[in-house]
mmCIF file of C-alpha atoms in Angstrom:
data_model
loop_
_atom_site.group_PDB
_atom_site.id
_atom_site.type_symbol
_atom_site.label_atom_id
_atom_site.label_comp_id
_atom_site.label_asym_id
_atom_site.label_seq_id
_atom_site.Cartn_x
_atom_site.Cartn_y
_atom_site.Cartn_z
ATOM 1 C CA ASP A 304 -126.313 -82.028 120.595
ATOM 2 C CA GLU A 305 -122.979 -80.065 120.499
ATOM 3 C CA SER A 306 -120.907 -83.482 121.948
ATOM 4 C CA LEU A 307 -122.759 -85.180 119.075
ATOM 5 C CA GLN A 308 -121.411 -82.487 116.661
ATOM 6 C CA ASP A 309 -117.929 -82.246 117.874
ATOM 7 C CA ASP A 310 -117.581 -86.167 117.419
ATOM 8 C CA GLN A 311 -118.709 -85.906 113.973
ATOM 9 C CA PRO A 312 -116.009 -86.018 111.264
ATOM 10 C CA GLU A 313 -115.003 -83.397 109.532
ATOM 11 C CA PRO A 314 -116.321 -83.647 105.780
ATOM 12 C CA GLU A 315 -113.777 -84.478 103.180
ATOM 13 C CA PRO A 316 -113.196 -81.991 100.610
ATOM 14 C CA ALA A 317 -114.882 -82.716 97.385
ATOM 15 C CA ARG A 318 -113.466 -84.630 94.761
ATOM 16 C CA PHE A 319 -114.568 -82.417 92.432
ATOM 17 C CA ASP A 320 -111.988 -79.576 93.593
ATOM 18 C CA VAL A 321 -109.752 -81.653 93.972
ATOM 19 C CA SER A 322 -110.123 -83.056 90.515
ATOM 20 C CA GLU A 323 -110.373 -79.940 89.171
ATOM 21 C CA ARG A 324 -107.357 -78.269 90.701
ATOM 22 C CA GLU A 325 -104.844 -81.564 89.278
ATOM 23 C CA ASP A 326 -106.514 -80.992 85.869
ATOM 24 C CA ARG A 327 -105.734 -77.199 86.070
ATOM 25 C CA GLU A 328 -102.103 -77.827 87.169
ATOM 26 C CA LYS A 329 -101.969 -80.844 84.380
ATOM 27 C CA GLU A 330 -103.016 -77.770 81.932
ATOM 28 C CA GLU A 331 -100.425 -75.401 83.619
ATOM 29 C CA ARG A 332 -97.693 -77.958 83.387
ATOM 30 C CA LYS A 333 -98.623 -79.002 79.690
ATOM 31 C CA ALA A 334 -98.845 -75.091 78.986
ATOM 32 C CA HIS A 335 -95.574 -75.003 80.573
ATOM 33 C CA GLU A 336 -94.324 -77.343 78.939
ATOM 34 C CA LEU A 337 -95.880 -76.065 75.552
ATOM 35 C CA ALA A 338 -94.314 -73.150 75.987
ATOM 36 C CA ALA A 339 -90.636 -74.658 76.847
ATOM 37 C CA LYS A 340 -91.060 -76.313 73.816
ATOM 38 C CA ARG A 341 -92.068 -73.349 71.625
ATOM 39 C CA GLU A 342 -89.359 -71.482 73.341
ATOM 40 C CA ALA A 343 -87.066 -73.978 72.567
ATOM 41 C CA VAL A 344 -88.148 -74.570 68.825
ATOM 42 C CA ALA A 345 -87.766 -70.866 68.828
ATOM 43 C CA GLU A 346 -84.497 -71.491 70.102
ATOM 44 C CA ASN A 347 -83.808 -74.111 67.828
ATOM 45 C CA ASN A 348 -85.445 -72.558 65.009
ATOM 46 C CA GLU A 349 -82.742 -68.914 65.903
ATOM 47 C CA PHE A 350 -79.684 -71.096 65.889
ATOM 48 C CA MET A 351 -80.503 -72.950 62.843
ATOM 49 C CA SER A 352 -80.801 -69.532 61.660
ATOM 50 C CA SER A 353 -77.582 -68.271 62.913
ATOM 51 C CA PHE A 354 -76.130 -71.591 61.782
ATOM 52 C CA GLU A 355 -77.338 -71.252 58.435
ATOM 53 C CA SER A 356 -76.283 -67.128 58.292
ATOM 54 C CA PHE A 357 -73.044 -68.631 59.956
ATOM 55 C CA GLN A 358 -72.381 -71.344 56.672
ATOM 56 C CA ASP A 359 -73.183 -68.645 54.294
ATOM 57 C CA ILE A 360 -70.882 -66.348 56.058
ATOM 58 C CA GLU A 361 -68.139 -69.471 56.141
ATOM 59 C CA ARG A 362 -69.166 -70.121 52.911
ATOM 60 C CA ALA A 363 -68.198 -66.298 51.387
ATOM 61 C CA ARG A 364 -65.390 -66.007 53.512
ATOM 62 C CA ILE A 365 -63.678 -69.501 51.920
ATOM 63 C CA ALA A 366 -65.200 -68.559 48.546
ATOM 64 C CA ALA A 367 -63.234 -65.025 49.355
ATOM 65 C CA GLU A 368 -60.179 -67.408 50.525
ATOM 66 C CA GLU A 369 -60.266 -68.685 47.267
ATOM 67 C CA GLU A 370 -60.719 -65.933 45.040
ATOM 68 C CA VAL A 371 -57.660 -64.176 47.028
ATOM 69 C CA LYS A 372 -55.371 -67.601 46.708
ATOM 70 C CA ALA A 373 -56.385 -68.062 42.552
ATOM 71 C CA ALA A 374 -55.592 -63.974 42.281
ATOM 72 C CA ASN A 375 -52.366 -64.522 44.223
ATOM 73 C CA GLN A 376 -51.338 -67.506 42.152
ATOM 74 C CA ARG A 377 -52.175 -65.194 38.896
ATOM 75 C CA LYS A 378 -49.506 -62.834 40.480
ATOM 76 C CA LEU A 379 -47.163 -65.553 41.047
ATOM 77 C CA ASP A 380 -47.717 -67.197 37.851
ATOM 78 C CA GLU A 381 -47.425 -63.470 36.134
ATOM 79 C CA ALA A 382 -44.027 -62.632 38.110
ATOM 80 C CA ALA A 383 -42.779 -66.591 36.856
ATOM 81 C CA GLU A 384 -43.670 -65.581 33.730
ATOM 82 C CA LYS A 385 -41.829 -62.071 34.139
ATOM 83 C CA ALA A 386 -38.813 -63.377 35.639
ATOM 84 C CA LYS A 387 -38.765 -66.074 33.006
ATOM 85 C CA ALA A 388 -38.654 -63.348 30.303
ATOM 86 C CA LEU A 389 -36.281 -61.429 31.951
ATOM 87 C CA ALA A 390 -33.528 -64.379 32.678
ATOM 88 C CA ALA A 391 -34.291 -65.261 29.088
ATOM 89 C CA LYS A 392 -33.634 -61.461 28.142
ATOM 90 C CA ALA A 393 -30.778 -60.999 30.898
ATOM 91 C CA LEU A 394 -29.181 -64.772 28.575
ATOM 92 C CA GLU A 395 -29.651 -63.003 25.496
ATOM 93 C CA MET A 396 -27.789 -60.017 26.646
ATOM 94 C CA GLU A 397 -25.378 -61.894 28.275
ATOM 95 C CA LYS A 398 -24.510 -64.093 24.991
ATOM 96 C CA LYS A 399 -24.202 -60.558 22.831
ATOM 97 C CA GLU A 400 -21.907 -59.236 25.048
ATOM 98 C CA ALA A 401 -19.961 -62.341 25.055
ATOM 99 C CA ALA A 402 -20.000 -62.190 21.467
ATOM 100 C CA ARG A 403 -19.132 -58.803 20.954
ATOM 101 C CA LYS A 404 -16.218 -58.869 23.678
ATOM 102 C CA GLU A 405 -15.306 -61.730 21.829
ATOM 103 C CA ARG A 406 -14.943 -59.801 18.343
ATOM 104 C CA GLU A 407 -13.020 -56.695 20.097
ATOM 105 C CA ALA A 408 -10.197 -59.133 21.677
ATOM 106 C CA LYS A 409 -10.547 -60.818 18.043
ATOM 107 C CA ALA A 410 -10.100 -57.351 16.757
ATOM 108 C CA ALA A 411 -7.834 -56.442 18.584
ATOM 109 C CA ALA A 412 -5.486 -59.281 18.603
ATOM 110 C CA GLU A 413 -5.686 -59.003 14.973
ATOM 111 C CA GLN A 414 -4.623 -55.231 15.249
ATOM 112 C CA GLU A 415 -1.750 -56.289 17.729
ATOM 113 C CA ALA A 416 -0.768 -58.696 14.772
ATOM 114 C CA ALA A 417 -1.104 -55.939 12.253
ATOM 115 C CA GLU A 418 0.851 -53.821 14.073
ATOM 116 C CA ALA A 419 3.715 -56.463 14.818
ATOM 117 C CA GLN A 420 4.020 -57.240 11.050
ATOM 118 C CA LEU A 421 4.072 -53.337 9.990
ATOM 119 C CA ALA A 422 6.363 -52.944 12.841
ATOM 120 C CA GLU A 423 8.577 -55.774 11.463
ATOM 121 C CA GLN A 424 8.201 -54.745 7.860
ATOM 122 C CA ARG A 425 9.320 -51.105 9.068
ATOM 123 C CA ALA A 426 12.311 -52.892 10.892
ATOM 124 C CA VAL A 427 13.309 -54.657 7.917
ATOM 125 C CA VAL A 428 12.897 -51.410 5.190
ATOM 126 C CA GLU A 429 14.821 -49.709 7.979
ATOM 127 C CA LYS A 430 17.281 -51.844 8.246
ATOM 128 C CA GLU A 431 17.496 -52.301 4.343
ATOM 129 C CA ALA A 432 17.456 -48.341 3.373
ATOM 130 C CA LYS A 433 20.377 -48.273 6.393
ATOM 131 C CA GLU A 434 22.097 -50.509 5.140
ATOM 132 C CA LYS A 435 21.401 -49.175 0.726
ATOM 133 C CA ALA A 436 22.181 -45.537 2.497
ATOM 134 C CA LYS A 437 25.675 -46.876 4.304
ATOM 135 C CA ALA A 438 26.384 -48.903 0.648
ATOM 136 C CA GLU A 439 26.051 -45.789 -1.074
ATOM 137 C CA LYS A 440 27.777 -43.450 1.232
ATOM 138 C CA GLU A 441 30.376 -46.208 0.754
ATOM 139 C CA ALA A 442 30.226 -46.423 -2.917
ATOM 140 C CA LYS A 443 30.339 -42.244 -2.922
ATOM 141 C CA SER A 444 33.198 -42.551 -1.048
ATOM 142 C CA ALA A 445 35.267 -45.119 -3.149
ATOM 143 C CA LYS A 446 33.904 -42.996 -6.304
ATOM 144 C CA ARG A 447 35.154 -39.919 -5.019
ATOM 145 C CA LYS A 448 38.608 -41.347 -3.830
ATOM 146 C CA LYS A 449 38.782 -43.349 -7.407
ATOM 147 C CA ALA A 450 38.055 -39.949 -8.990
ATOM 148 C CA ASP A 451 40.763 -37.914 -6.923
ATOM 149 C CA ALA A 452 43.326 -40.324 -8.016
ATOM 150 C CA ALA A 453 42.360 -39.962 -11.569
ATOM 151 C CA LYS A 454 42.185 -36.400 -11.258
ATOM 152 C CA ALA A 455 45.671 -36.686 -9.283
ATOM 153 C CA ALA A 456 47.257 -39.093 -11.847
ATOM 154 C CA ALA A 457 46.247 -36.996 -14.332
ATOM 155 C CA ASP A 458 47.408 -33.690 -12.566
ATOM 156 C CA THR A 459 50.751 -36.198 -12.456
ATOM 157 C CA GLU A 460 50.784 -36.765 -16.231
ATOM 158 C CA ALA A 461 49.852 -33.098 -17.065
ATOM 159 C CA ALA A 462 52.975 -31.795 -14.990
ATOM 160 C CA ALA A 463 54.997 -34.974 -16.526
ATOM 161 C CA ALA A 464 54.218 -33.448 -20.136
ATOM 162 C CA GLU A 465 55.023 -30.100 -19.575
ATOM 163 C CA LYS A 466 58.477 -31.009 -18.809
ATOM 164 C CA LYS A 467 59.099 -33.284 -21.641
ATOM 165 C CA PRO A 468 60.702 -31.668 -24.275
ATOM 166 C CA GLU A 469 57.570 -30.344 -27.421
ATOM 167 C CA ARG A 470 56.680 -32.630 -29.701
ATOM 168 C CA LYS A 471 56.516 -32.125 -33.509
ATOM 169 C CA LYS A 472 52.689 -31.052 -33.561
ATOM 170 C CA SER A 473 50.565 -33.794 -35.872
ATOM 171 C CA THR A 474 48.384 -31.783 -38.544
ATOM 172 C CA LYS A 475 45.320 -33.950 -37.764
ATOM 173 C CA PRO A 476 42.947 -31.601 -35.850
ATOM 174 C CA LYS A 477 42.031 -33.068 -32.451
ATOM 175 C CA PRO A 478 38.832 -32.049 -30.555
ATOM 176 C CA THR A 479 38.875 -30.297 -27.076
ATOM 177 C CA GLN A 480 37.134 -30.408 -24.230
ATOM 178 C CA ALA A 481 36.101 -27.954 -21.702
ATOM 179 C CA LYS A 482 38.746 -27.389 -18.664
ATOM 180 C CA PRO A 483 37.762 -26.175 -15.418
ATOM 181 C CA SER A 484 38.954 -22.859 -15.928
ATOM 182 C CA GLU A 485 37.263 -22.198 -19.222
ATOM 183 C CA THR A 486 33.920 -20.230 -19.957
ATOM 184 C CA PRO A 487 30.874 -22.132 -21.042
ATOM 185 C CA ALA A 488 30.863 -20.915 -24.386
ATOM 186 C CA ALA A 489 34.754 -22.060 -25.077
ATOM 187 C CA ALA A 490 33.556 -25.170 -24.102
ATOM 188 C CA LYS A 491 31.767 -26.281 -27.338
ATOM 189 C CA THR A 492 34.380 -25.732 -29.788
ATOM 190 C CA GLN A 493 33.619 -28.819 -31.882
ATOM 191 C CA THR A 494 29.888 -30.048 -33.085
ATOM 192 C CA PHE A 495 29.844 -34.330 -32.342
ATOM 193 C CA PRO A 496 26.806 -35.947 -33.154
ATOM 194 C CA GLY A 497 23.510 -35.699 -31.556
ATOM 195 C CA THR A 498 24.670 -32.200 -30.072
ATOM 196 C CA GLU A 499 23.354 -29.824 -33.168
ATOM 197 C CA ASN A 500 20.257 -28.954 -31.201
ATOM 198 C CA MET A 501 21.977 -28.997 -27.594
ATOM 199 C CA LYS A 502 23.957 -25.737 -26.092
ATOM 200 C CA ILE A 503 25.565 -24.634 -23.040
ATOM 201 C CA GLY A 504 22.788 -23.106 -20.619
ATOM 202 C CA GLN A 505 19.866 -24.701 -22.200
ATOM 203 C CA ARG A 506 17.749 -26.511 -19.891
ATOM 204 C CA CYS A 507 16.762 -30.409 -20.511
ATOM 205 C CA ASN A 508 15.412 -33.501 -18.694
ATOM 206 C CA PRO A 509 17.776 -35.975 -18.526
ATOM 207 C CA SER A 510 16.714 -39.328 -19.137
ATOM 208 C CA GLY A 511 17.751 -42.535 -16.360
ATOM 209 C CA LYS A 512 17.410 -43.437 -12.428
ATOM 210 C CA SER A 513 19.439 -41.180 -10.213
ATOM 211 C CA SER A 514 21.654 -42.757 -7.163
ATOM 212 C CA THR A 515 18.640 -42.747 -5.322
ATOM 213 C CA GLY A 516 16.451 -45.208 -7.244
ATOM 214 C CA GLY A 517 14.351 -42.136 -8.701
ATOM 215 C CA ALA A 518 14.233 -40.196 -11.793
ATOM 216 C CA TYR A 519 17.078 -37.027 -12.472
ATOM 217 C CA GLY A 520 15.081 -34.742 -12.593
ATOM 218 C CA PRO A 521 15.503 -30.953 -14.674
ATOM 219 C CA GLY A 522 18.956 -29.437 -14.705
ATOM 220 C CA THR A 523 21.098 -27.480 -17.143
ATOM 221 C CA ILE A 524 23.400 -27.948 -19.631
ATOM 222 C CA LYS A 525 27.119 -27.244 -18.666
ATOM 223 C CA PHE A 526 29.294 -29.005 -20.686
ATOM 224 C CA ILE A 527 29.544 -30.310 -23.858
ATOM 225 C CA GLY A 528 32.982 -32.296 -25.161
ATOM 226 C CA GLU A 529 34.230 -35.409 -26.459
ATOM 227 C CA HIS A 530 33.477 -38.708 -24.261
ATOM 228 C CA PHE A 531 36.905 -39.482 -22.296
ATOM 229 C CA LYS A 532 36.179 -43.540 -23.265
ATOM 230 C CA LYS A 533 34.954 -43.431 -26.685
ATOM 231 C CA PRO A 534 37.123 -41.066 -28.673
ATOM 232 C CA GLY A 535 34.479 -39.537 -31.332
ATOM 233 C CA GLU A 536 31.507 -39.615 -29.628
ATOM 234 C CA ALA A 537 30.203 -36.742 -27.503
ATOM 235 C CA LEU A 538 29.605 -36.396 -23.328
ATOM 236 C CA ILE A 539 26.785 -34.053 -22.111
ATOM 237 C CA GLY A 540 27.309 -32.592 -18.481
ATOM 238 C CA VAL A 541 24.255 -31.319 -16.387
ATOM 239 C CA GLN A 542 23.528 -29.735 -13.068
ATOM 240 C CA LEU A 543 20.667 -30.989 -11.473
ATOM 241 C CA ASP A 544 18.490 -28.637 -9.738
ATOM 242 C CA GLU A 545 18.241 -31.658 -6.976
ATOM 243 C CA ALA A 546 20.841 -33.291 -5.340
ATOM 244 C CA ASN A 547 20.071 -36.397 -7.656
ATOM 245 C CA GLY A 548 23.455 -36.484 -9.217
ATOM 246 C CA LYS A 549 26.362 -38.556 -9.229
ATOM 247 C CA ASN A 550 29.348 -35.637 -9.075
ATOM 248 C CA SER A 551 30.520 -32.255 -8.842
ATOM 249 C CA GLY A 552 30.581 -31.645 -12.377
ATOM 250 C CA SER A 553 33.711 -32.847 -12.824
ATOM 251 C CA LEU A 554 35.413 -35.777 -15.215
ATOM 252 C CA PRO A 555 38.467 -37.690 -14.224
ATOM 253 C CA THR A 556 40.308 -36.302 -16.616
ATOM 254 C CA GLY A 557 39.357 -32.862 -15.239
ATOM 255 C CA ALA A 558 37.344 -31.840 -17.777
ATOM 256 C CA GLY A 559 33.903 -30.385 -16.309
ATOM 257 C CA TRP A 560 32.745 -27.273 -15.166
ATOM 258 C CA LYS A 561 32.904 -25.342 -12.092
ATOM 259 C CA GLY A 562 30.551 -24.146 -9.330
ATOM 260 C CA CYS A 563 28.536 -27.457 -9.110
ATOM 261 C CA PRO A 564 27.407 -28.128 -5.851
ATOM 262 C CA ASP A 565 28.393 -31.996 -4.995
ATOM 263 C CA GLN A 566 25.530 -34.568 -6.131
ATOM 264 C CA HIS A 567 24.403 -32.004 -8.521
ATOM 265 C CA GLY A 568 26.811 -33.411 -11.517
ATOM 266 C CA ILE A 569 26.231 -36.081 -14.028
ATOM 267 C CA PHE A 570 26.898 -36.637 -17.461
ATOM 268 C CA VAL A 571 24.982 -39.093 -19.707
ATOM 269 C CA GLY A 572 25.111 -39.212 -23.676
ATOM 270 C CA PRO A 573 23.541 -36.986 -26.104
ATOM 271 C CA LEU A 574 20.171 -39.277 -26.284
ATOM 272 C CA LYS A 575 19.258 -39.078 -22.482
ATOM 273 C CA VAL A 576 19.665 -35.078 -22.241
ATOM 274 C CA ASN A 577 15.819 -34.257 -23.917
ATOM 275 C CA PRO A 578 16.263 -30.191 -24.333
ATOM 276 C CA VAL A 579 13.306 -28.568 -23.203
#
């Protein structure tokens, strides 16, 4: 019986057990695959969520960059506008400065021209004044020489007359003239037309032009006598307060008065005396 038992084949495993194990393994694989799929889906969802977050962040970054760019552009535009305004203002200031310099240069040129013209006029006036002074000096010198010559001739004639025999005096009265040695009171020995209200020592304002071209100015009557060129007419001698006269108080005939400074004496007609 034992040999028979040994010869007998071992019983095969039950198919049910194999099939159940296979089903179990399939279920495990399916569960494993399902878990893997779930995990993959979860990972994918997480990735997608992260990707969406990244896109949001990227969009936010891009928006921020655009905003920064816009702000920078605005700043650049504002800076450009300010620079443009400053450039326009600088150009206007340059124009004003150029106009000011031009006006100053023109004014300086006009002033320089005016000064040059004034200097030229002064030079002409000074030259004319020098020539006039020279001519007046020469005229005064010539007049003085002429007066001295006339006085010398008169002295010579008087000396010659003293040496001649005395002639018979005329019965016709002659007007007398004051001599330098006579006193002012003795000078007026005869009344001439126009001298009735005049006397020696009286103040007056003679009319006429002096040697300098102006008025004679006030003076004092020092001589009343006959005109040495116009017999019968009066000649009044005046000593001026200023040196505006033409002589020193003496006529070519020697008549006049003493003590008159040079260029302080004049001889005029009675109509030009104007007593004060």
